[in-house]
Short mmCIF file of C-alpha atoms in Angstrom, two decimals:
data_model
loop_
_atom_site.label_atom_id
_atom_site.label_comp_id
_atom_site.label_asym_id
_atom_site.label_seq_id
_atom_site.Cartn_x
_atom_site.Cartn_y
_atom_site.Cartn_z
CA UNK N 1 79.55 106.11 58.05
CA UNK N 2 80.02 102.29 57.73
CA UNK N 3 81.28 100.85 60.53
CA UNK N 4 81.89 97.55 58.66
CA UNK N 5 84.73 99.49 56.28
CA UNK N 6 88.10 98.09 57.26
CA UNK N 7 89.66 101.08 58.08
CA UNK N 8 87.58 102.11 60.69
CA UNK N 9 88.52 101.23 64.15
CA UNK N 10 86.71 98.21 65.74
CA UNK N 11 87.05 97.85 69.54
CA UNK N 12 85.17 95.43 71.84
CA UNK N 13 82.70 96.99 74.23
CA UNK N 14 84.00 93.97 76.75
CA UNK N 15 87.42 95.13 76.98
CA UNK N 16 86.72 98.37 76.62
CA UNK N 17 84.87 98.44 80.08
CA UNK N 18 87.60 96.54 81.69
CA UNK N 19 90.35 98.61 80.08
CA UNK N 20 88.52 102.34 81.43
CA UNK N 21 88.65 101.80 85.10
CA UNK N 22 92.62 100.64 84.54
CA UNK N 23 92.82 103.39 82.84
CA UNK N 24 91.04 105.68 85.26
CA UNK N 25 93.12 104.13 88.71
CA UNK N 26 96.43 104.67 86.44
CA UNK N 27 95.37 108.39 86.00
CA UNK N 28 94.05 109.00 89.68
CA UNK N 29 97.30 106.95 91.14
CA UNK N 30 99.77 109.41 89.16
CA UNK N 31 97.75 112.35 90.32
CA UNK N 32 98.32 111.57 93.68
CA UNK N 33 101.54 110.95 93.39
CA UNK N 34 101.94 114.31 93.17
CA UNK N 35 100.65 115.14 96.47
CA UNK N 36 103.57 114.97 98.89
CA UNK N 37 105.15 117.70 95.86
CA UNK N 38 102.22 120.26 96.07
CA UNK N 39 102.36 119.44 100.06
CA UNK N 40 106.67 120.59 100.03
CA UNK N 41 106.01 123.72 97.88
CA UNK N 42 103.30 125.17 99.84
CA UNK N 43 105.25 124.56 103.05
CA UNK N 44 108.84 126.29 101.00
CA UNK N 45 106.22 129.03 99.87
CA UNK N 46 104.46 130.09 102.99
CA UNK N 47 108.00 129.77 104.58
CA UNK N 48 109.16 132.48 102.08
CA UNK N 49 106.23 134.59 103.19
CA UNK N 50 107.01 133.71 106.88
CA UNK N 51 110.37 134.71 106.38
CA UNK N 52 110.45 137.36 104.23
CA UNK N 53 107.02 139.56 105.32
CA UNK N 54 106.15 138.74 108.41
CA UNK N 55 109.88 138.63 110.38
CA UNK N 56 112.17 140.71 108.17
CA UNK N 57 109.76 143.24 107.09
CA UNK N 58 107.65 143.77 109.68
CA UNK N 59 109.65 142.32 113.10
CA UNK N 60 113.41 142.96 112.84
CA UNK N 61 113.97 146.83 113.48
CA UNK N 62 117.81 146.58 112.41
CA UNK N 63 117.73 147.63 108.60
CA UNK N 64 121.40 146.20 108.92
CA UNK N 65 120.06 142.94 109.77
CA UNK N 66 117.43 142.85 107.48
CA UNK N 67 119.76 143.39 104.49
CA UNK N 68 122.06 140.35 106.09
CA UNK N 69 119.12 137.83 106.63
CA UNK N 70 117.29 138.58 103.27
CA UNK N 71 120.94 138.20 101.28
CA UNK N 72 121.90 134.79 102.83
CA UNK N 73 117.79 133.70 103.03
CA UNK N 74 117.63 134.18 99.10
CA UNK N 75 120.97 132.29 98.46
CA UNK N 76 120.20 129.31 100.17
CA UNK N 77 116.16 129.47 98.94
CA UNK N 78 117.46 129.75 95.03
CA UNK N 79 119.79 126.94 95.47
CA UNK N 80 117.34 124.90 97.76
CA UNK N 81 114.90 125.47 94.89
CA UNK N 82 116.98 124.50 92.01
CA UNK N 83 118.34 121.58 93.36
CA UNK N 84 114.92 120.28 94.29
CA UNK N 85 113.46 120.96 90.54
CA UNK N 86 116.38 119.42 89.26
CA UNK N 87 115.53 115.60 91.47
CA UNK N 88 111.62 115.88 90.69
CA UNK N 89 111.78 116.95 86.29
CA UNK N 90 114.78 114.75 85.35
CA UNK N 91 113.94 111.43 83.85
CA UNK N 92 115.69 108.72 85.46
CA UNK N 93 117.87 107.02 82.51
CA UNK N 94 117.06 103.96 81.30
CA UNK N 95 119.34 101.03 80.00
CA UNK N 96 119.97 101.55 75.74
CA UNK N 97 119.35 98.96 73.00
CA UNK N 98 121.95 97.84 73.17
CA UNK N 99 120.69 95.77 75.87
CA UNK N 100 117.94 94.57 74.47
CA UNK N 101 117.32 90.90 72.96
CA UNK N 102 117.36 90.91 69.28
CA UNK N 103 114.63 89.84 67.50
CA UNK N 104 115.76 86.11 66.99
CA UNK N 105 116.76 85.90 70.62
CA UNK N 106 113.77 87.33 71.64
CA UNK N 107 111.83 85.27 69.76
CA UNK N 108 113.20 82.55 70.99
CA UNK N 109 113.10 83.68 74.68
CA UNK N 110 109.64 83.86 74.77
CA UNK N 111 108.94 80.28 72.99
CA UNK N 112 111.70 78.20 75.77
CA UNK N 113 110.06 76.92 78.62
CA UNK N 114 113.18 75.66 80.27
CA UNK N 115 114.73 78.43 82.58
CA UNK N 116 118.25 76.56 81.64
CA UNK N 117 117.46 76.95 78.26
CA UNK N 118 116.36 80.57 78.50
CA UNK N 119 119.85 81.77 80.57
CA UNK N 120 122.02 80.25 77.92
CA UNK N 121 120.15 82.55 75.32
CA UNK N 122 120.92 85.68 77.80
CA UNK N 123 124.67 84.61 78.17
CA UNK N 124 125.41 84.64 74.30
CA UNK N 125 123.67 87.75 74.42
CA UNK N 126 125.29 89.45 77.03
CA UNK N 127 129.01 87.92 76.16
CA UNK N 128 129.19 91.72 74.20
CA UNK N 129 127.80 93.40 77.91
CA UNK N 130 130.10 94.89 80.31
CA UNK N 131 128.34 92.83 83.07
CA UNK N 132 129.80 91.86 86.06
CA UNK N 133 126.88 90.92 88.16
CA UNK N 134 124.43 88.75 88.18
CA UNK N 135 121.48 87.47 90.03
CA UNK N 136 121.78 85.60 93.33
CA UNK N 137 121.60 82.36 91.76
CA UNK N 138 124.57 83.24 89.25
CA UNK N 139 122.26 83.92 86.34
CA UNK N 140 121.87 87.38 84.19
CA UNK N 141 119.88 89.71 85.60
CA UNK N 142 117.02 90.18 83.14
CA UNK N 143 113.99 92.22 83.30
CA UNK N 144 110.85 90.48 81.89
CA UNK N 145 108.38 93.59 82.28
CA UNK N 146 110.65 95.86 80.16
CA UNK N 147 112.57 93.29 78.15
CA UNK N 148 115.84 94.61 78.98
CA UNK N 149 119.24 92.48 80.46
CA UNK N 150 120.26 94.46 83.30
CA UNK N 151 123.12 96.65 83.56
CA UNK N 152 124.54 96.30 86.26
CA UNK N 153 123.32 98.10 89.66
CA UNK N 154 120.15 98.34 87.33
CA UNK N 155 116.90 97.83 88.84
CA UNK N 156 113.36 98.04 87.99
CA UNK N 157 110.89 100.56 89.18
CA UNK N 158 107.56 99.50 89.86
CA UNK N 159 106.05 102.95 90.91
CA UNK N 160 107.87 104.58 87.34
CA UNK N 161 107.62 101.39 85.85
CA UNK N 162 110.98 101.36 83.75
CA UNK N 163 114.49 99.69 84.71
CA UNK N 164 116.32 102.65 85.87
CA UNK N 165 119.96 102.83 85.73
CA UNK N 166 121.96 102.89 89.14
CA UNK N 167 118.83 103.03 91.20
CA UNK N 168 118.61 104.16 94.39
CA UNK N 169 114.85 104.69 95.55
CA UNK N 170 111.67 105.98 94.48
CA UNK N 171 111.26 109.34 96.70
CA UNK N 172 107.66 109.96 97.16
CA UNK N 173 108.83 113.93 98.07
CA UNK N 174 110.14 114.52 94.65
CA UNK N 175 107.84 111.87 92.91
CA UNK N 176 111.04 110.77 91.14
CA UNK N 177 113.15 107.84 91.05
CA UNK N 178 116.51 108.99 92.24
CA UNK N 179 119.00 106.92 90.22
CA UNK N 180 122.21 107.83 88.17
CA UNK N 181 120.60 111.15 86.14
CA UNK N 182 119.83 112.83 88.97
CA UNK N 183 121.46 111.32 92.31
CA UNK N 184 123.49 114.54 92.55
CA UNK N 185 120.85 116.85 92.57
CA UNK N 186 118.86 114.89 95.37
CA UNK N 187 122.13 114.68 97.27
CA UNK N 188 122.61 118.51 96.64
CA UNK N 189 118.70 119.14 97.41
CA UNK N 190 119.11 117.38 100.81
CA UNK N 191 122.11 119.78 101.51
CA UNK N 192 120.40 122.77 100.47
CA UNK N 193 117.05 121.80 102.25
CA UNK N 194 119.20 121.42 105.39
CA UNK N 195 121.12 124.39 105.09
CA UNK N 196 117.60 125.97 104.49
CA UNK N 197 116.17 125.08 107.38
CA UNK N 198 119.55 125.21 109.64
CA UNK N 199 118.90 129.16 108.81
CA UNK N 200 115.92 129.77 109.10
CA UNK N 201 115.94 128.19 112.40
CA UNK N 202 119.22 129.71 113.60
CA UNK N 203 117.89 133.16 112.42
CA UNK N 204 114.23 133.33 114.22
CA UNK N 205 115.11 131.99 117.54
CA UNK N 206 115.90 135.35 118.67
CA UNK N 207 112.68 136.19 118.08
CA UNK N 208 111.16 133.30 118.66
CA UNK N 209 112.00 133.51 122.74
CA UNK N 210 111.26 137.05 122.51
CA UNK N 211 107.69 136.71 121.20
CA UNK N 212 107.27 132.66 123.91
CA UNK N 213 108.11 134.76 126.54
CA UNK N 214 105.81 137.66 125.64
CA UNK N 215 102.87 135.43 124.95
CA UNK N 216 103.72 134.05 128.68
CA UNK N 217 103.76 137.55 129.98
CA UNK N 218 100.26 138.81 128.49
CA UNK N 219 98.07 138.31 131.25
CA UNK N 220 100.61 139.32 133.97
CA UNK N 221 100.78 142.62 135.98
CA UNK N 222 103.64 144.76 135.33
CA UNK N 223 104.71 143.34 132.39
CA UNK N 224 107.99 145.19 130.92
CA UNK N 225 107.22 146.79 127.24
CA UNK N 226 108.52 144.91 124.25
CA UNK N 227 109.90 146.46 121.38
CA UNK N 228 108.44 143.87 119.18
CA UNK N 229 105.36 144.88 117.21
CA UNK N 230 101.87 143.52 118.97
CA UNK N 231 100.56 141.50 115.17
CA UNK N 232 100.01 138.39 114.20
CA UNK N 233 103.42 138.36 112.51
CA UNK N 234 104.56 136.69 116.30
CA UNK N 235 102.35 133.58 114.79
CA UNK N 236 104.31 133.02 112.09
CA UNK N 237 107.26 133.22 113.55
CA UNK N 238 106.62 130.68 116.16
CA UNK N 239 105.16 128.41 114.03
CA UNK N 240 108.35 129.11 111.50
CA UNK N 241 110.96 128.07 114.22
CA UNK N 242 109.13 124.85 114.89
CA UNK N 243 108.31 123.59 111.16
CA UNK N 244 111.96 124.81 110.38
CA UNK N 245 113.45 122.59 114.00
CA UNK N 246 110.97 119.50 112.32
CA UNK N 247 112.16 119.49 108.86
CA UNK N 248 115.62 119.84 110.13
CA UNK N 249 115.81 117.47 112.37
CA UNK N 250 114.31 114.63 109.38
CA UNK N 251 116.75 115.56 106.78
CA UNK N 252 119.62 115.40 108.78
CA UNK N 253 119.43 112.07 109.51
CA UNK N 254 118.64 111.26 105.46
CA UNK N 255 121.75 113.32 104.45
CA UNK N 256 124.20 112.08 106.76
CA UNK N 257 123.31 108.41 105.85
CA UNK N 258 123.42 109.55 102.17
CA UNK N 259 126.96 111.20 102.49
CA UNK N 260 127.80 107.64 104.28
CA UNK N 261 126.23 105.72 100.92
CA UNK N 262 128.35 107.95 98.88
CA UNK N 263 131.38 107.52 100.27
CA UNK N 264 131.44 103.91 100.22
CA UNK N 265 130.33 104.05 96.49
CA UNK N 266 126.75 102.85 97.37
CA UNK N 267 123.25 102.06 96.35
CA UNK N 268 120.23 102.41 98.92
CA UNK N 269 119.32 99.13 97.59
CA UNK N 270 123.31 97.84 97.45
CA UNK N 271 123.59 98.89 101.15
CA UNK N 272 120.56 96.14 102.12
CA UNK N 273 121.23 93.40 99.44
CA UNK N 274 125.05 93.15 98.62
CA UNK N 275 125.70 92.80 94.56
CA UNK N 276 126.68 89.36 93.19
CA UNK N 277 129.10 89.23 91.31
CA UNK N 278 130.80 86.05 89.51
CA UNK N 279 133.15 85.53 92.35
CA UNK N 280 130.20 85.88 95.06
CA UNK N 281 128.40 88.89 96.87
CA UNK N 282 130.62 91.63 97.65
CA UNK N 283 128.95 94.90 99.62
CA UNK N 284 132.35 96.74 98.86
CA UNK N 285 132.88 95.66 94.87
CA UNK N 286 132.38 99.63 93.81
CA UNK N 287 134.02 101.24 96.14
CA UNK N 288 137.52 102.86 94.97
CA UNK N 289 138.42 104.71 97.87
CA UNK N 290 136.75 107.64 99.06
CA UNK N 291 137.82 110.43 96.90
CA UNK N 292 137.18 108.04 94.05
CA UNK N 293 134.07 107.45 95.19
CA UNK N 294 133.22 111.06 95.88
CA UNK N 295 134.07 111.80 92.56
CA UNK N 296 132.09 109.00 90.90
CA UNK N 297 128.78 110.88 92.09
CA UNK N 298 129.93 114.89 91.77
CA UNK N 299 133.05 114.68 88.91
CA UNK N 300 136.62 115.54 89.03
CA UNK N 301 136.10 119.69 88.99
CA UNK N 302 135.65 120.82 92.21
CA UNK N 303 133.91 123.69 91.29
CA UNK N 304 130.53 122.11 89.85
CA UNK N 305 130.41 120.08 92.81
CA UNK N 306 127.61 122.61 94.74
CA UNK N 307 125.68 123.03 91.46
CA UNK N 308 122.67 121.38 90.21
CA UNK N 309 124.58 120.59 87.20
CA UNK N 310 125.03 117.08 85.78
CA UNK N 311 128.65 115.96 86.34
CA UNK N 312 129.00 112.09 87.53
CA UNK N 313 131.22 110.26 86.06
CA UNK N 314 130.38 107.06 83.03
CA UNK N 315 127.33 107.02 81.52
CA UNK N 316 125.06 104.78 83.83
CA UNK N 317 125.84 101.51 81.98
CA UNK N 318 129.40 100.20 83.20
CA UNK N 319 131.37 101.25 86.56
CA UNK N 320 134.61 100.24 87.67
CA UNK N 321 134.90 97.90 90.12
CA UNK N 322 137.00 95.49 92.71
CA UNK N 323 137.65 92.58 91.71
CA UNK N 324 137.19 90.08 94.69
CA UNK N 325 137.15 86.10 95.18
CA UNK N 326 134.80 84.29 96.66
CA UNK N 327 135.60 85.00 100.17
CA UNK N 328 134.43 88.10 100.91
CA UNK N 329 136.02 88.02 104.39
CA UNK N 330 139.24 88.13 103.16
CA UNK N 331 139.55 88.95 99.56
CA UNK N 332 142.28 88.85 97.29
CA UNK N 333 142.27 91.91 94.68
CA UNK N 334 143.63 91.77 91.35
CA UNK N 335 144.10 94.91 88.95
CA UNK N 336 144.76 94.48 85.42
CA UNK N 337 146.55 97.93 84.51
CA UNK N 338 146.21 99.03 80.94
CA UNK N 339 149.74 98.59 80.06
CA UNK N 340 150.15 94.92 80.72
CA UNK N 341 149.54 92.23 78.44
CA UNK N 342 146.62 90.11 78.33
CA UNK N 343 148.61 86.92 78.97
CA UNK N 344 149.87 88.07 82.55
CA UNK N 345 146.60 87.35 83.66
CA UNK N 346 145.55 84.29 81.92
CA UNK N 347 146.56 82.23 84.59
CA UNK N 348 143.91 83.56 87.32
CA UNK N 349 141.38 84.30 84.62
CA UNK N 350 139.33 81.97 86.32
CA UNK N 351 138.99 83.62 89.71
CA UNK N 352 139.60 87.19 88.02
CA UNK N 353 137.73 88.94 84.88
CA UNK N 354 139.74 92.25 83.48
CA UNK N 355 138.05 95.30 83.68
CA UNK N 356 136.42 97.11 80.52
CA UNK N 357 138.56 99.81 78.54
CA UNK N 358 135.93 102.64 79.93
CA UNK N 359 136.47 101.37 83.60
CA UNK N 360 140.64 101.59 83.09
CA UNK N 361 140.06 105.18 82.02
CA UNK N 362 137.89 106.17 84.85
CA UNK N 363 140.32 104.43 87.03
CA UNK N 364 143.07 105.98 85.48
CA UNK N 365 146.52 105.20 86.35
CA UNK N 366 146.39 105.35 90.17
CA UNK N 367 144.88 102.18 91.49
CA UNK N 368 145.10 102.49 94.91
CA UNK N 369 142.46 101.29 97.33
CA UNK N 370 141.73 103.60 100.37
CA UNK N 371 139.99 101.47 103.23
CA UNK N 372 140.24 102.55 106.96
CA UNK N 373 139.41 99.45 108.45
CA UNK N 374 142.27 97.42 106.16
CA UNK N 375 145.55 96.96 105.75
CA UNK N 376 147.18 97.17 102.10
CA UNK N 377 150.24 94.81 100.89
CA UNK N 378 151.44 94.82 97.18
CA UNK N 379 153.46 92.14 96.35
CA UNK N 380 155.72 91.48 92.75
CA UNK N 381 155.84 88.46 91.13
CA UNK N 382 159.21 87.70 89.49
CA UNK N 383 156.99 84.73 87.20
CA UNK N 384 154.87 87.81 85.56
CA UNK N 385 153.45 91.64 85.81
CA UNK N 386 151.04 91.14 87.51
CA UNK N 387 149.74 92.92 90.52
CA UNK N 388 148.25 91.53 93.60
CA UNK N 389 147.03 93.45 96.15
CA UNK N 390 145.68 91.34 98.85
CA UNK N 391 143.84 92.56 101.85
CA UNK N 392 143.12 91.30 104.86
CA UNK N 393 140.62 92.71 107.40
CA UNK N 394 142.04 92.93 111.13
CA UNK N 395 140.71 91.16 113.76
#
């Protein structure tokens, strides 16, 4: 074959030796990723044998209580299960093209030097956006590795390597960024995993004292007969109780500061580094209220809420939000609702933006503000329709 035919590919031996060992630390980095995954399902498997065999099977002498422990055991395992497949195989979503630079812009972009330059080419762009925040500095939050302006509570990934949409973290356990796709199943797969382990624990420490205090009793004299079968089943079953105790003491302090994020309608990463918005930082700006917040994560049917079924509410790219000013101490809250006119709000346009058509609907026509450490006035202006809701923290 000619080599020197222009169809045939022509590569550099150079950068082909630098590009194989990238190539080969990429592969070997993603493959052990997936260690602290093969680590969780062997422990959740040899639990199930634990479990199952070795105390229902052969230890518990009550077929009464075997049917019991193996009917609630199985519940909570297929939901544990589920919930946690659901966090690790769904792809955290990723901002549309919508956000992207067209070509002219991009072009552009790329050729300005002048950072002043460059953020007045992102603010024509994003005038079509529903943005609300921006950087710290008061500029649009743009991504340079993936070319993308930020929606907001966007972030970029460096272990997935994508700007994911409503980020939270990057969980090693599930080898997953946990963002907007799939926060509900990792909230749901903490509650599962906890209810898991509450069981299994609550369940074995019968047995678990019976077979301590047998092992402590071995080498004495006169030691009273057990009823509990002389195997190594006792081995599992200690060793069950204590992984079980372990595992349950860890998640419960992860899902009770999780429930805490989710009822004040926040990020992992919002919780350390408040959002900017135009008016200033603002660690509060998403919150609605509680149930409003609640539903923002599981929906408005109740009866999805326990299933590892995809239910929040928007699509990832736009939330509704509080409008504050720049103290953030005190703030001052206006709410356009949809049935006023645009001209009852010019005149605080400045300290104010409206909110987006999709925000109004999932704010719907109840705009009420639920804060237990604040106190709520609403006051009418005879001059227009607007409503101001100012609130005050107490001293």
């Amino acid at each position: 074959m000619d080599r020197s035919h222009p169809s045939f590919p022509v590569f550099c031996s150079q950068g082909r030796r630098k590009m194989a060992p990238t190539h080969v630390l990429r592969c070997c980095q993603r493959g052990l990723a997936w260690i602290p995954v093969i680590f969780i399902a062997l422990v959740v498997c040899w639990s199930y044998y634990a479990y199952v065999v070795e105390l229902c099977l052969f230890t518990i002498p009550s077929i009464l209580e075997k049917v019991v422990y193996l009917a609630v055991f199985h519940v909570s395992f297929i939901m544990f299960v589920w919930s946690y497949w659901k966090t690790i195989f769904t792809r955290p979503s990723t901002p549309s093209k919508e956000f992207c630079l067209p070509k002219s812009e991009k072009e552009q972009y790329e050729k300005e030097q002048r950072p002043e330059t460059q953020q007045e080419i992102l603010k024509r762009v994003a005038t079509s956006l529903p943005l609300y925040t921006r950087t710290g500095a008061g500029a649009i939050r743009y991504c340079d590795r993936c070319q993308v302006i930020k929606p907001d509570r966007c972030h970029h990934c460096s272990a997935c390597d994508m700007c994911v949409l409503k980020m939270d973290h990057h969980c090693p356990w599930v080898n997953n960024c946990v963002g907007f796709s799939n926060y509900k199943f990792f909230i749901l797969f903490l509650t599962y995993s906890l209810v898991y382990c509450l069981f299994i624990a609550a369940s074995v420490l019968q047995y678990f004292i019976k077979f301590w205090t047998l092992c402590r009793r071995k080498s004495a004299e006169n030691c009273p007969k057990s009823d509990l079968p002389e195997s190594h089943a006792k081995f599992h079953v200690l060793f069950l109780f204590f992984v079980a105790a372990m595992f349950c003491i860890s998640i419960l302090s992860l899902f009770t500061y999780h429930l805490w994020l989710v009822g004040k309608n926040r990020s992992t990463i919002e919780a350390f580094r408040a959002p900017v918005f135009r008016n200033g930082p603002d660690k509060n700006g998403f919150s609605l209220g509680f149930s409003k917040n609640i539903a923002q994560v599981f929906g408005d049917q109740k009866l999805y809420w326990l299933l590892p079924v995809f239910t929040s509410q928007g699509d990832g790219f736009s939330f509704p939000t509080r409008l504050v000013t720049v103290d953030p101490e005190q703030p001052t809250e206006c709410l356009q609702p949809g049935g006023l006119d645009k001209g009852a709000v010019e005149g605080s346009a400045e300290q104010t933006t409206p909110l987006s058509e999709s925000q109004n609907r999932l704010l719907g026509k109840d705009y009420h503000i639920e804060e237990d450490h604040k106190e709520t006035h609403i006051l009418k202006s005879d001059e227009s329709e607007a409503i101001t809701i100012s609130i005050e923290s107490e001293s």
